[in-house]
Amino acid sequence: MDHGRFFGASRVVIVAGKGGVGKTTVSAVMARAAARTGLSSLIVEVEGKSGLASMFDVRPLAYDEMDLAEADGTTGAIRARTLTPDDALLEYLREHGLGRLSKRLVSSGALDMVATAIPGIRDILVLGKVKQLERAARTDHEPDLIVLDAPAAGHAITFLQSARALADAVKVGPINAQATDVLELLTDPSRCQVVLVTLPEETPVNELVDTAFSLEDRVGVSLGPVVVNGLYPTRPGIDADPRAAADEAGTSLRPGEAEQLTEAAEFRRHRTDLQAEQLERLAQRLPLPQLRLPYLFEADLGLAELDALADELLAGIDALPDLEPTAASKDR
């Protein structure tokens, strides 16, 4: 698939997955890959504890947008922001002429009470701001792509379901209007799609499959390719005998090293076999294309690692069939 077609399929891409599968890393990699194709991106983080800043070596994210990477003529700019329900509520009140009330809520400590008075209101405030950003992007043609680093999988379902629940529960007024607008965004594949992230392990794969069907059934979102993160790269020659390999290289092994290398190779083979089984099981249970990212043996990820992963993502996109976002249940 053409890179421009992939990243231009939907203005908003919501990246979701079980906690610990690397969805924040995937969000950063998607923005970095889009930038490599000349597109500008805005990463929106909603949980307030993202590692995005350290990956790009910048100060911690705030509510206001900040630069992560500037455009240089061949690559697009990357910006980011944190979007919390409290800040979204205060902005909503100010924009509707209630700035004085918002100050009193902050000073009195009643802000949390107001934000939790209606179930789902916190989520709809955040999604309403994302909708506003998407509308502005369509008008200003900037950014080309909004990447939403969504909450972990369990919360992601209720997070995205909040619009439909509020639209059904509140039939008139500004809350209904906001929920309806958000629902229109989420269910329009030309504006929004969800990319689910998993590790090639049994529990994350199970949760991803359940999340995929729940999101489609309860929310009606379009699902993009699944990103399988943390795959051990294959190593040619891993089955070679350590002593024979040492002789061929003109070196020698110390006592015990041959046994240790044999055990390490066996562990690696076992790990890759298990991953292959999970990739096949995922393909059978969820008929969505897969984009695969390798495991990087680094304690911390920086720009060099993001670029390496972006290369892998773009190569995976090249191999995708030229299809529209796919519904998880088409072949269910």
Coordinates of C-alpha atoms in Angstrom, one line a residue:
M1 CA 0.0 0.0 0.0
D2 CA 1.2 3.5 -0.8
H3 CA 2.4 5.3 2.4
G4 CA 0.4 8.4 1.6
R5 CA -2.8 6.4 1.1
F6 CA -2.3 4.6 4.4
F7 CA -1.7 7.7 6.5
G8 CA -4.4 9.6 4.6
A9 CA -7.1 7.0 5.1
S10 CA -8.3 8.7 8.3
R11 CA -7.4 12.1 9.8
V12 CA -7.6 10.6 13.3
V13 CA -5.9 7.3 14.3
I14 CA -6.7 6.0 17.8
V15 CA -3.9 3.7 19.0
A16 CA -5.2 1.3 21.7
G17 CA -4.1 -1.9 23.4
K18 CA -3.6 -3.7 26.7
G19 CA -1.3 -1.9 29.2
G20 CA 2.4 -2.8 28.6
V21 CA 2.1 -3.7 24.9
G22 CA 3.8 -0.5 23.7
K23 CA 0.9 1.5 22.4
T24 CA 2.7 4.8 23.3
T25 CA 5.7 3.6 21.4
V26 CA 3.6 2.7 18.4
S27 CA 1.9 6.1 18.5
A28 CA 5.3 7.8 18.4
V29 CA 6.4 5.4 15.6
M30 CA 3.3 6.1 13.5
A31 CA 3.9 9.9 13.8
R32 CA 7.6 9.4 12.9
A33 CA 6.8 7.2 9.9
A34 CA 4.2 9.8 8.7
A35 CA 6.8 12.5 9.1
R36 CA 9.2 10.5 6.9
T37 CA 6.5 10.7 4.1
G38 CA 6.3 14.5 4.5
L39 CA 3.1 14.6 6.6
S40 CA 2.7 16.6 9.8
S41 CA 1.4 14.9 12.9
L42 CA -0.1 15.8 16.3
I43 CA 0.1 13.1 19.0
V44 CA -2.5 13.5 21.7
E45 CA -1.9 11.7 25.0
V46 CA -4.8 11.3 27.4
E47 CA -3.5 9.5 30.5
G48 CA -1.0 12.1 31.7
K49 CA 2.0 9.6 32.1
S50 CA 3.3 9.2 28.7
G51 CA 6.9 8.4 27.8
L52 CA 6.7 10.4 24.6
A53 CA 8.8 13.3 25.9
S54 CA 11.8 11.1 26.8
M55 CA 11.6 9.4 23.4
F56 CA 11.9 12.8 21.6
D57 CA 14.2 14.2 24.3
V58 CA 12.0 17.2 25.2
R59 CA 10.4 18.6 28.3
P60 CA 7.3 16.9 29.7
L61 CA 4.1 17.3 27.6
A62 CA 1.5 19.9 28.6
Y63 CA -2.0 20.9 27.6
D64 CA -0.7 23.3 25.0
E65 CA 0.9 21.9 21.9
M66 CA 4.6 21.6 21.8
D67 CA 7.2 20.6 19.1
L68 CA 8.6 17.2 19.2
A69 CA 10.3 17.4 15.8
E70 CA 10.4 20.2 13.3
A71 CA 9.8 19.9 9.6
D72 CA 13.0 20.1 7.5
G73 CA 11.8 20.2 3.9
T74 CA 11.7 16.4 3.5
T75 CA 10.1 15.3 6.7
G76 CA 6.9 16.6 8.4
A77 CA 6.6 18.2 11.8
I78 CA 5.6 16.3 14.9
R79 CA 3.8 18.1 17.7
A80 CA 2.2 16.7 20.9
R81 CA 0.0 17.6 23.8
T82 CA -1.6 16.1 26.9
L83 CA -5.4 16.2 26.9
T84 CA -6.9 15.8 30.4
P85 CA -10.6 15.8 31.2
D86 CA -10.2 18.7 33.7
D87 CA -8.4 20.9 31.3
A88 CA -10.9 20.0 28.6
L89 CA -13.8 21.0 30.9
L90 CA -12.2 24.3 31.8
E91 CA -11.6 25.1 28.1
Y92 CA -15.2 24.1 27.3
L93 CA -16.6 26.4 30.0
R94 CA -14.4 29.3 28.9
E95 CA -15.4 28.9 25.3
H96 CA -19.1 29.0 26.3
G97 CA -18.8 32.2 28.2
L98 CA -18.4 30.6 31.6
G99 CA -14.8 31.6 32.4
R100 CA -15.7 33.1 35.8
L101 CA -17.4 29.8 36.8
S102 CA -14.4 27.8 35.7
K103 CA -12.2 29.9 38.0
R104 CA -14.5 29.3 40.9
L105 CA -14.5 25.6 40.3
V106 CA -10.8 25.5 40.4
S107 CA -10.5 27.7 43.5
S108 CA -13.2 25.8 45.4
G109 CA -12.0 22.3 44.5
A110 CA -15.4 21.4 43.0
L111 CA -14.0 20.7 39.6
D112 CA -13.7 16.9 40.2
M113 CA -17.3 16.8 41.5
V114 CA -18.6 18.5 38.3
A115 CA -16.6 16.3 36.0
T116 CA -17.9 13.1 37.6
A117 CA -21.5 14.1 38.0
I118 CA -22.5 12.5 34.7
P119 CA -21.1 9.0 33.9
G120 CA -19.0 9.3 30.8
I121 CA -18.7 13.1 30.8
R122 CA -14.9 13.0 31.4
D123 CA -14.4 10.8 28.3
I124 CA -16.8 12.9 26.1
L125 CA -14.9 16.1 27.1
V126 CA -11.6 14.6 25.9
L127 CA -13.2 13.1 22.7
G128 CA -15.0 16.4 22.1
K129 CA -11.7 18.2 22.1
V130 CA -10.3 15.6 19.7
K131 CA -13.3 16.2 17.4
Q132 CA -12.6 19.9 17.6
L133 CA -8.9 19.3 16.6
E134 CA -10.0 17.1 13.7
R135 CA -12.4 19.8 12.4
A136 CA -9.8 22.5 12.7
A137 CA -7.3 20.2 10.8
R138 CA -9.8 19.7 8.0
T139 CA -10.2 23.5 7.7
D140 CA -6.5 24.5 8.1
H141 CA -5.1 21.3 6.4
E142 CA -2.8 21.0 9.4
P143 CA -1.9 18.6 10.9
D144 CA -2.3 15.9 8.3
L145 CA -2.6 13.2 11.0
I146 CA -3.8 13.2 14.6
V147 CA -2.6 10.2 16.6
L148 CA -4.5 9.6 19.8
D149 CA -2.7 7.5 22.4
A150 CA -5.8 6.0 23.9
P151 CA -6.2 4.5 27.4
A152 CA -5.4 0.9 28.1
A153 CA -7.7 -1.6 26.4
G154 CA -10.3 -2.1 29.2
H155 CA -10.8 1.7 29.6
A156 CA -10.5 2.2 25.8
I157 CA -13.9 0.4 25.3
T158 CA -15.7 2.6 27.8
F159 CA -13.8 5.6 26.6
L160 CA -14.9 5.2 23.1
Q161 CA -18.4 4.0 24.1
S162 CA -19.1 7.1 26.1
A163 CA -20.4 9.0 23.1
R164 CA -23.1 6.5 22.2
A165 CA -24.0 6.0 25.9
L166 CA -24.5 9.8 26.5
A167 CA -26.3 10.3 23.2
D168 CA -28.8 7.6 24.2
A169 CA -29.1 8.9 27.8
V170 CA -29.3 12.6 27.2
K171 CA -31.7 13.4 24.4
V172 CA -31.4 17.2 24.2
G173 CA -28.9 20.0 25.0
P174 CA -25.2 20.6 24.7
I175 CA -24.2 17.2 26.0
N176 CA -26.3 15.4 23.4
A177 CA -24.9 17.7 20.7
Q178 CA -21.3 17.0 21.8
A179 CA -21.9 13.2 22.1
T180 CA -23.6 13.1 18.6
D181 CA -20.7 15.0 17.0
V182 CA -18.2 12.7 18.6
L183 CA -20.2 9.6 17.5
E184 CA -20.2 10.9 13.9
L185 CA -16.4 11.2 14.1
L186 CA -15.8 7.8 15.6
T187 CA -18.1 6.0 13.1
D188 CA -16.9 7.7 9.9
P189 CA -13.9 5.7 8.5
S190 CA -12.8 8.6 6.4
R191 CA -12.3 10.6 9.6
C192 CA -11.3 8.0 12.2
Q193 CA -10.0 4.5 12.6
V194 CA -8.6 2.5 15.5
V195 CA -5.3 0.7 15.4
L196 CA -4.9 -2.0 18.0
V197 CA -1.6 -3.0 19.4
T198 CA -0.5 -6.3 20.9
L199 CA 2.5 -8.4 21.9
P200 CA 2.8 -11.9 20.3
E201 CA 1.7 -13.5 23.6
E202 CA -1.4 -15.4 24.5
T203 CA -3.0 -13.0 27.0
P204 CA -2.4 -9.8 25.0
V205 CA -3.7 -11.5 21.8
N206 CA -6.8 -12.7 23.6
E207 CA -7.5 -9.2 25.0
L208 CA -6.9 -7.6 21.6
V209 CA -9.4 -9.9 19.9
D210 CA -12.0 -9.2 22.5
T211 CA -11.4 -5.5 22.3
A212 CA -11.7 -5.5 18.5
F213 CA -15.1 -7.1 18.5
S214 CA -16.3 -5.0 21.4
L215 CA -15.3 -1.8 19.7
E216 CA -16.9 -2.7 16.5
D217 CA -20.1 -4.0 18.1
R218 CA -20.5 -1.3 20.8
V219 CA -19.0 1.7 19.1
G220 CA -19.1 1.0 15.4
V221 CA -15.5 2.2 14.7
S222 CA -13.4 1.1 11.7
L223 CA -10.4 -1.0 12.6
G224 CA -7.1 -0.5 10.8
P225 CA -4.3 -3.1 10.7
V226 CA -3.2 -4.7 13.9
V227 CA 0.3 -3.8 15.1
V228 CA 2.2 -6.7 16.6
N229 CA 4.9 -5.2 18.7
G230 CA 8.1 -6.8 20.3
L231 CA 8.8 -9.6 17.8
Y232 CA 12.2 -11.3 18.3
P233 CA 14.1 -10.9 15.0
T234 CA 15.1 -14.2 13.3
R235 CA 18.9 -14.9 13.5
P236 CA 20.5 -16.9 10.6
G237 CA 22.8 -19.6 11.9
I238 CA 21.3 -19.8 15.3
D239 CA 21.1 -23.6 15.0
A240 CA 24.9 -23.9 14.3
D241 CA 27.0 -25.8 16.8
P242 CA 28.9 -23.3 18.9
R243 CA 32.2 -25.2 18.8
A244 CA 32.1 -25.6 15.0
A245 CA 31.2 -22.0 14.6
A246 CA 34.1 -20.9 16.8
D247 CA 36.5 -23.1 14.8
E248 CA 35.2 -21.7 11.5
A249 CA 35.8 -18.2 12.8
G250 CA 39.3 -19.1 13.9
T251 CA 38.7 -18.5 17.6
S252 CA 38.0 -20.7 20.7
L253 CA 35.5 -20.9 23.5
R254 CA 36.2 -20.8 27.2
P255 CA 34.9 -23.7 29.4
G256 CA 31.1 -23.6 29.7
E257 CA 30.6 -21.1 26.9
A258 CA 29.4 -23.7 24.3
E259 CA 26.8 -24.9 26.7
Q260 CA 25.6 -21.4 27.5
L261 CA 25.4 -20.5 23.9
T262 CA 23.4 -23.7 23.2
E263 CA 20.9 -22.8 26.0
A264 CA 20.6 -19.2 24.7
A265 CA 19.9 -20.5 21.2
E266 CA 17.3 -23.0 22.5
F267 CA 15.6 -20.2 24.4
R268 CA 15.5 -18.0 21.3
R269 CA 14.1 -20.8 19.1
H270 CA 11.4 -21.5 21.8
R271 CA 10.5 -17.9 22.0
T272 CA 10.2 -17.4 18.2
D273 CA 8.2 -20.6 17.9
L274 CA 5.7 -19.3 20.5
Q275 CA 5.5 -16.0 18.7
A276 CA 4.8 -17.7 15.4
E277 CA 2.0 -19.6 17.0
Q278 CA 0.4 -16.5 18.4
L279 CA 0.7 -14.7 15.1
E280 CA -1.1 -17.5 13.4
R281 CA -3.7 -17.7 16.1
L282 CA -4.3 -13.9 15.8
A283 CA -4.7 -14.2 12.1
Q284 CA -7.2 -16.9 12.4
R285 CA -9.3 -15.2 15.1
L286 CA -9.1 -11.7 13.7
P287 CA -9.1 -11.2 10.0
L288 CA -7.2 -7.9 9.9
P289 CA -3.8 -7.2 8.3
Q290 CA -0.8 -7.3 10.6
L291 CA 2.0 -4.8 10.9
R292 CA 5.0 -6.2 12.8
L293 CA 7.6 -4.4 14.8
P294 CA 10.8 -6.0 16.2
Y295 CA 11.8 -6.1 19.8
L296 CA 14.6 -3.7 20.4
F297 CA 17.1 -4.7 23.1
E298 CA 17.4 -1.2 24.5
A299 CA 16.6 0.1 28.0
D300 CA 15.3 3.4 26.6
L301 CA 14.0 4.4 23.2
G302 CA 15.2 7.6 21.5
L303 CA 15.0 9.1 18.1
A304 CA 17.4 6.5 16.6
E305 CA 15.2 3.6 17.8
L306 CA 12.0 5.4 16.7
D307 CA 13.5 5.8 13.2
A308 CA 14.5 2.1 13.1
L309 CA 10.9 1.1 14.1
A310 CA 9.5 3.6 11.6
D311 CA 11.5 1.9 8.8
E312 CA 10.0 -1.4 9.8
L313 CA 6.5 0.1 9.9
L314 CA 6.9 1.6 6.5
A315 CA 8.2 -1.7 5.1
G316 CA 5.1 -3.4 6.5
I317 CA 2.8 -0.8 5.0
D318 CA 4.5 -1.4 1.6
A319 CA 3.4 -5.1 1.9
L320 CA -0.2 -4.3 2.8
P321 CA -3.0 -4.9 0.3
D322 CA -4.5 -1.7 -1.0
L323 CA -7.6 -2.0 1.1
E324 CA -9.9 0.3 3.1
P325 CA -10.0 0.0 6.9
T326 CA -11.5 -3.5 7.7
A327 CA -14.3 -4.5 10.0
A328 CA -13.3 -7.2 12.4
S329 CA -16.5 -9.2 12.0
K330 CA -16.6 -9.4 8.2
D331 CA -15.4 -13.0 8.3
R332 CA -16.6 -13.8 11.8

